[in-house]
Amino acid sequence: MLSEAKIQDLVPEPDAAALRRSIEYHLKYTTGKDPSAATLTDWRLAVSRAVRDLVIAPWFETTQRVYTEDQKRVYYLSMEFLIGRLLEDAILNLGLDDKLRSIVGNFDVDYAALLTDEPDAALGNGGLGRLAACFMDSMSTVGLAAYGYGIRYNHGLFRQSFENGWQAEEAEDWLRQTHPWEFERPEAHYPIGFGGAVSVDGAKATWTPAETVLAVGYDTPVPGWRGRWSNTLRLWSAKPEREFDLEPFNRGDYMAAAAPSVLAETISRVLYPDDTTAQGKELRLKQEYFFTAASLADIVRRFLAHHDDVAKLPQSIAIQLNDTHPAIACPELVRLLMDHHGQPFETAFEIARGCLHYTNHTLMPEALERWPTDLMGRVLPRHMALIERIDDHHAKSVKRPESVKILDGGEVRMGDLAFIGARRVNGVSALHTELMKQTVFKDLHELHPERVVNQTNGVTPRRWLYNCNPALRSLLNDTIGETWVTDLDRLEALLPLADDTAFRARFAAAKDTNKRRLADHLKHSMGITLDPTAMFDIQIKRIHEYKRQLMNILHAAALWNAIRQNPEKNWAPRIKIFGGKAAPGYVMAKLAIKLINDIGATINKDPAMAGRLQIVYPPNYNVSMAELLIPAADLSEQISTAGMEASGTGNMKLSVNGALTVGTLDGANIEIGEAVGSDNIFIFGLTAAEVAATRAAGYDPASHIAAEPRLAEILEQIASGAFSPDDPGRYTDLVTNLREHDWFMVAADFSSYWDIQSKIDEAWHDRDGWHRSAVLNTARMGWFSSDRTIRGYARDIWNAGTAY
Ligand code: Z16
C-alpha cells in the first residue's frame, strides 16, 4: 500500500518544458495535426490530453488503495450529471494555470479562447444534476471511495435561443467533437433486458426478456483538489447487442442485416428536458432501468471479485439514489439476489434495503414519479411481480397497511417504493426534510421514524468560488491563505475585516472586476451595454411558476411605472438579469419568458429608463454562463413560494460570492439567513405555514390585487396589451390566471416584495453598509460547502470513511 505522501508524489508537478513537449506530442500523435494546420479545437484537445495524463497516476493509485484496503465504496446513482467544462477545472485543481497560460501563449494560441472552446457537458437539467456534479468533486476532495453512475446522453440539455422573444430549442451536440476526458470500457458491458415473460418453477423464477441492449461504460476520472485522490464517473451508453446480423445477410437482405436495434439507438440518445415534472413516458422508464441495472450489475461484479457472501453487501457498499429515477434499483437488486444468487425473498429484500438510500428533491405532486402497472408489467414483468411482493411484505409488517401502499390506483408510486426499499431517506434542507415528514411521507415516517434524515445541500468551492471568481480568489488567498479551498469554514477569518475600510474596498474592487468581465462578455455576445456601477440584480434558474420569475418581472414593470411618475427620485440604478430555460412542453413557463422579453424591450427602449432600469436576458443559461454571472451579482433573487423549493443551490453560490439575497423563507434560504444574519439578507413574504393556511382558508388573489394599486395597474397594462401591441391578447389567460387562481401566490406576496425591494434601494445607497454585508455573506457561508454535505452523508447515511 502506498502512503498518502506517495500518492501526492505521483502527481508530478511537471516542469513547463515537459508540459510543452506533452502538448506537442498529443497534437501530433493523438490528434494527428501539425502545429501549422491545427485549429483551436485541435490545440484544446492536445492540452486536455496533456492535462489528463497527469491525473491518471493518482486515479490508478486511488483505485488500488481502495481495493487493497477493502474500503467501503459509495455508489451515487443519478440520471443527471450537470458537469460543465472540465479542462479549466482540472488545470486549476492541479495548480497549472500560470504555466499553461504561458505555454499556450507561446504557441500563439489564445488561452482564454482555448478554455471556452470546450462545450459544456450538460447531462442534466438544473439543481439535481448540478448537485451530483458538486458531490463528485467533493467525494474526491475529501477522499471517499466513490463511483458516480449515470447515462452518457448523446444529446444533453437543448440549446435555447430567442426568436422574437419566444424560446426556441435546438438539439445539443456535445459529442460531435471528440470528448477527450473519457475512456471507453468495451470490456465493462452488460446485457440489459426488456419485456418478455417470466416462467416460475417452484421458488425459482426465470425472466426471458423479449429484447436486450448492451450497456457500455465510459469512465471519466474525477480528480479532487490538487489531484490527491481521484474517483470515477462511469456513464453508460446503449449499444445493440449485435452490430450486424449474419442471418439476414446470408439470405441476401443486406439492409435488415445492418438495421440496428431501435431501442439500442434511442435509449441513451437524449436527456429528458423536464425539471421537477415527471413525463411518464415509456422511453424514460427504459432509460431509468437501463442505467440502474447496468450499475447494479457492475457493483455486484466488483463486490464478488473479492468477496463471496452476498449477505455482506451492506457492509461493503452504500448506494445513493438521486431522486426516484433509479428507484427500480430496489426490485432489481432483489431480483439479482434471488434469481442469480439463490437468496430467498425476505433475505434478498433485507440485503437490498441495507445497501440502498434515497434522496428526495421535491414535494410537488407533479414531480413524483408514478408508472401505470400495465406499463411496468409490460416493460419489466419480473420487477412488477417483485414490487407487488415488496408491497405485500411491507404491508404485513405494519399496523395501518392501507395508508402506505406502493401500488395505488393502478400505478406504482416510485417515492413510496424508494422509501420502503431504503435504509435512510433524506431531504435536502432543514425545512424540506420537515415538510417531507409532515406531507408526502407522513404515514411512512410515522411507521419508520428513524428513516428520514436531513442533509442540507452544498456547492463545491472549487468551481463556484476558486475557479469562477479569480478576482476574489486572489484577495482571499492574499488575506487568509489558501486553506479555505478545502476547508470553507476558514472564510470566517474574514469576519473582522468586514469593518476594515481598506479590505472592503478591495472586496468591492473584485466585484467590480467581475461585473466588468460580464459586461464585456454581454457586449460581445449580445451587443448590449451594461453600466457596471448599476446594481446587478440576478435571477438564474430553470423557469418555473413556483420560482416566480413572473413576480420579478412584474416588479420591474411596476418600477418602470414608478420611475416614470417620479424620475427624479433617488432610484438605485438596477439591471435585472434573467437566465434560464423552460421545459419545451411547459406552456406557462414559455409564456413567462416571452413576457420578460416583452416587458424588457419596452423598458429598454424608454429613454427615461437610461441609467435607471434595464432588463437583460441572455439566452442559453448553462453552467459556463453561471460561472460568469454568479461572481458579478450584487443581488440574488430567491423568491419561490414558501414550501416549494426543496433547497436551491444557486442561492448558496451567489451568497458565497458576495451577493446579498432577496428571498422567501423557503428551502435553504432559511439556513442561509441563519448563517449570514438577518441584517445581511432581505427576507420577505409568506412562510410555508402561512402559504398552507392561506390555501386551506380559500385563497383569493383578487383582494390582494385590489389592495395593491401598483400590481393592479401592471396587470391592467399587461392584459390590455401595453407590452404586446402586436398581439394584445397574448397575456389574457396569464393575467386571468393570476387574478382568479394564482396558485403560487404572487399577489399575496407582491406588496411585501415591493417593500423589501424599496429597502434594498436604500441599502444600495449606503455603499459601505452594502459592502460590509457582502463581505459578511462570503465570510459566513463556509458551511454550505458540498464537502460538509458529503461528510454528513458519509457519517450519517453511508457509514463510510474519508481520507482527508
Ligand atoms: C431538480 O433539479 C430538483 C428537484 C427535482 O425533483 C427534480 C429536479 Cl431535475 C431540484 C430542486 O428543485 C432544488 O430545490 C434542489 O436544490 C435541487 O434539486 C438539488 O437538491
PDB file of C-alpha atoms in Angstrom, residues 620-732:
ATOM      1  CA  ASN A 620     -28.949  29.587 -23.190  1.00  0.00           C
ATOM      2  CA  TYR A 621     -28.120  29.853 -19.496  1.00  0.00           C
ATOM      3  CA  ASN A 622     -25.822  26.962 -18.599  1.00  0.00           C
ATOM      4  CA  VAL A 623     -23.008  26.095 -16.190  1.00  0.00           C
ATOM      5  CA  SER A 624     -20.458  28.198 -18.066  1.00  0.00           C
ATOM      6  CA  MET A 625     -22.735  31.212 -18.084  1.00  0.00           C
ATOM      7  CA  ALA A 626     -23.400  30.712 -14.383  1.00  0.00           C
ATOM      8  CA  GLU A 627     -19.652  30.931 -13.827  1.00  0.00           C
ATOM      9  CA  LEU A 628     -19.717  34.422 -15.355  1.00  0.00           C
ATOM     10  CA  LEU A 629     -22.956  35.664 -13.815  1.00  0.00           C
ATOM     11  CA  ILE A 630     -22.594  34.500 -10.217  1.00  0.00           C
ATOM     12  CA  PRO A 631     -19.399  36.385  -9.360  1.00  0.00           C
ATOM     13  CA  ALA A 632     -20.909  39.552 -10.904  1.00  0.00           C
ATOM     14  CA  ALA A 633     -24.137  39.565  -8.883  1.00  0.00           C
ATOM     15  CA  ASP A 634     -24.972  42.215  -6.320  1.00  0.00           C
ATOM     16  CA  LEU A 635     -28.452  40.911  -5.583  1.00  0.00           C
ATOM     17  CA  SER A 636     -29.575  37.260  -5.694  1.00  0.00           C
ATOM     18  CA  GLU A 637     -33.284  36.607  -6.337  1.00  0.00           C
ATOM     19  CA  GLN A 638     -34.534  33.522  -4.412  1.00  0.00           C
ATOM     20  CA  ILE A 639     -38.235  34.252  -4.401  1.00  0.00           C
ATOM     21  CA  SER A 640     -40.060  30.907  -4.666  1.00  0.00           C
ATOM     22  CA  THR A 641     -43.437  30.378  -2.997  1.00  0.00           C
ATOM     23  CA  ALA A 642     -42.508  29.197   0.502  1.00  0.00           C
ATOM     24  CA  GLY A 643     -42.613  25.414   0.854  1.00  0.00           C
ATOM     25  CA  MET A 644     -41.921  24.696  -2.803  1.00  0.00           C
ATOM     26  CA  GLU A 645     -38.158  24.981  -3.399  1.00  0.00           C
ATOM     27  CA  ALA A 646     -36.658  21.925  -1.761  1.00  0.00           C
ATOM     28  CA  SER A 647     -33.325  23.638  -1.190  1.00  0.00           C
ATOM     29  CA  GLY A 648     -31.892  25.692  -4.024  1.00  0.00           C
ATOM     30  CA  THR A 649     -28.145  25.700  -4.617  1.00  0.00           C
ATOM     31  CA  GLY A 650     -27.760  28.806  -6.796  1.00  0.00           C
ATOM     32  CA  ASN A 651     -28.710  30.714  -3.645  1.00  0.00           C
ATOM     33  CA  MET A 652     -25.542  29.335  -1.991  1.00  0.00           C
ATOM     34  CA  LYS A 653     -23.257  30.064  -4.966  1.00  0.00           C
ATOM     35  CA  LEU A 654     -24.425  33.673  -5.180  1.00  0.00           C
ATOM     36  CA  SER A 655     -24.132  34.393  -1.482  1.00  0.00           C
ATOM     37  CA  VAL A 656     -20.648  32.910  -1.077  1.00  0.00           C
ATOM     38  CA  ASN A 657     -19.574  35.149  -3.969  1.00  0.00           C
ATOM     39  CA  GLY A 658     -20.766  38.205  -2.047  1.00  0.00           C
ATOM     40  CA  ALA A 659     -24.257  38.777  -3.440  1.00  0.00           C
ATOM     41  CA  LEU A 660     -26.986  39.774  -0.993  1.00  0.00           C
ATOM     42  CA  THR A 661     -30.098  37.627  -1.150  1.00  0.00           C
ATOM     43  CA  VAL A 662     -33.668  38.803  -1.531  1.00  0.00           C
ATOM     44  CA  GLY A 663     -35.661  35.724  -0.670  1.00  0.00           C
ATOM     45  CA  THR A 664     -38.593  33.969   0.907  1.00  0.00           C
ATOM     46  CA  LEU A 665     -38.325  31.669   3.902  1.00  0.00           C
ATOM     47  CA  ASP A 666     -38.019  28.655   1.619  1.00  0.00           C
ATOM     48  CA  GLY A 667     -35.580  25.768   1.184  1.00  0.00           C
ATOM     49  CA  ALA A 668     -32.025  26.539   2.180  1.00  0.00           C
ATOM     50  CA  ASN A 669     -32.723  30.303   2.195  1.00  0.00           C
ATOM     51  CA  ILE A 670     -33.722  29.808   5.819  1.00  0.00           C
ATOM     52  CA  GLU A 671     -30.380  28.283   6.749  1.00  0.00           C
ATOM     53  CA  ILE A 672     -28.513  30.872   4.670  1.00  0.00           C
ATOM     54  CA  GLY A 673     -30.326  33.588   6.615  1.00  0.00           C
ATOM     55  CA  GLU A 674     -29.332  31.977   9.908  1.00  0.00           C
ATOM     56  CA  ALA A 675     -25.721  31.819   8.762  1.00  0.00           C
ATOM     57  CA  VAL A 676     -25.281  35.317   7.323  1.00  0.00           C
ATOM     58  CA  GLY A 677     -27.501  37.065   9.872  1.00  0.00           C
ATOM     59  CA  SER A 678     -30.816  38.838   9.388  1.00  0.00           C
ATOM     60  CA  ASP A 679     -29.096  42.196   8.752  1.00  0.00           C
ATOM     61  CA  ASN A 680     -27.355  40.786   5.696  1.00  0.00           C
ATOM     62  CA  ILE A 681     -30.251  39.203   3.852  1.00  0.00           C
ATOM     63  CA  PHE A 682     -33.604  40.566   2.677  1.00  0.00           C
ATOM     64  CA  ILE A 683     -36.399  38.209   3.698  1.00  0.00           C
ATOM     65  CA  PHE A 684     -39.996  38.843   2.711  1.00  0.00           C
ATOM     66  CA  GLY A 685     -43.313  37.112   2.067  1.00  0.00           C
ATOM     67  CA  LEU A 686     -45.465  34.367   3.476  1.00  0.00           C
ATOM     68  CA  THR A 687     -43.906  31.469   5.359  1.00  0.00           C
ATOM     69  CA  ALA A 688     -44.556  27.872   4.297  1.00  0.00           C
ATOM     70  CA  ALA A 689     -47.060  27.506   7.143  1.00  0.00           C
ATOM     71  CA  GLU A 690     -48.832  30.710   6.090  1.00  0.00           C
ATOM     72  CA  VAL A 691     -48.976  29.562   2.482  1.00  0.00           C
ATOM     73  CA  ALA A 692     -50.611  26.304   3.591  1.00  0.00           C
ATOM     74  CA  ALA A 693     -53.044  28.074   5.917  1.00  0.00           C
ATOM     75  CA  THR A 694     -53.947  30.676   3.280  1.00  0.00           C
ATOM     76  CA  ARG A 695     -54.627  27.937   0.784  1.00  0.00           C
ATOM     77  CA  ALA A 696     -56.712  25.953   3.273  1.00  0.00           C
ATOM     78  CA  ALA A 697     -58.805  29.034   4.051  1.00  0.00           C
ATOM     79  CA  GLY A 698     -59.580  29.556   0.353  1.00  0.00           C
ATOM     80  CA  TYR A 699     -57.070  31.956  -1.152  1.00  0.00           C
ATOM     81  CA  ASP A 700     -58.485  34.873  -3.115  1.00  0.00           C
ATOM     82  CA  PRO A 701     -55.905  36.795  -5.168  1.00  0.00           C
ATOM     83  CA  ALA A 702     -58.416  39.482  -6.111  1.00  0.00           C
ATOM     84  CA  SER A 703     -58.435  41.024  -2.650  1.00  0.00           C
ATOM     85  CA  HIS A 704     -54.651  41.289  -2.657  1.00  0.00           C
ATOM     86  CA  ILE A 705     -54.664  42.887  -6.093  1.00  0.00           C
ATOM     87  CA  ALA A 706     -57.330  45.367  -5.044  1.00  0.00           C
ATOM     88  CA  ALA A 707     -55.231  46.331  -2.030  1.00  0.00           C
ATOM     89  CA  GLU A 708     -52.083  46.887  -4.108  1.00  0.00           C
ATOM     90  CA  PRO A 709     -52.678  49.529  -6.838  1.00  0.00           C
ATOM     91  CA  ARG A 710     -49.176  49.017  -8.285  1.00  0.00           C
ATOM     92  CA  LEU A 711     -49.982  45.403  -9.020  1.00  0.00           C
ATOM     93  CA  ALA A 712     -53.494  46.185 -10.256  1.00  0.00           C
ATOM     94  CA  GLU A 713     -52.062  48.741 -12.657  1.00  0.00           C
ATOM     95  CA  ILE A 714     -49.471  46.496 -14.250  1.00  0.00           C
ATOM     96  CA  LEU A 715     -51.905  43.608 -14.579  1.00  0.00           C
ATOM     97  CA  GLU A 716     -54.254  46.023 -16.350  1.00  0.00           C
ATOM     98  CA  GLN A 717     -51.419  47.125 -18.654  1.00  0.00           C
ATOM     99  CA  ILE A 718     -50.370  43.569 -19.439  1.00  0.00           C
ATOM    100  CA  ALA A 719     -53.948  42.425 -20.031  1.00  0.00           C
ATOM    101  CA  SER A 720     -54.625  45.364 -22.352  1.00  0.00           C
ATOM    102  CA  GLY A 721     -51.573  44.622 -24.464  1.00  0.00           C
ATOM    103  CA  ALA A 722     -49.347  47.522 -23.392  1.00  0.00           C
ATOM    104  CA  PHE A 723     -46.298  45.243 -23.710  1.00  0.00           C
ATOM    105  CA  SER A 724     -47.619  43.252 -26.659  1.00  0.00           C
ATOM    106  CA  PRO A 725     -49.185  45.728 -29.116  1.00  0.00           C
ATOM    107  CA  ASP A 726     -48.575  43.214 -31.926  1.00  0.00           C
ATOM    108  CA  ASP A 727     -50.834  40.724 -30.126  1.00  0.00           C
ATOM    109  CA  PRO A 728     -52.810  42.476 -27.379  1.00  0.00           C
ATOM    110  CA  GLY A 729     -54.489  39.270 -26.218  1.00  0.00           C
ATOM    111  CA  ARG A 730     -51.241  37.381 -25.708  1.00  0.00           C
ATOM    112  CA  TYR A 731     -51.367  37.574 -21.913  1.00  0.00           C
ATOM    113  CA  THR A 732     -55.113  37.443 -21.328  1.00  0.00           C
TER     114      THR A 732
END
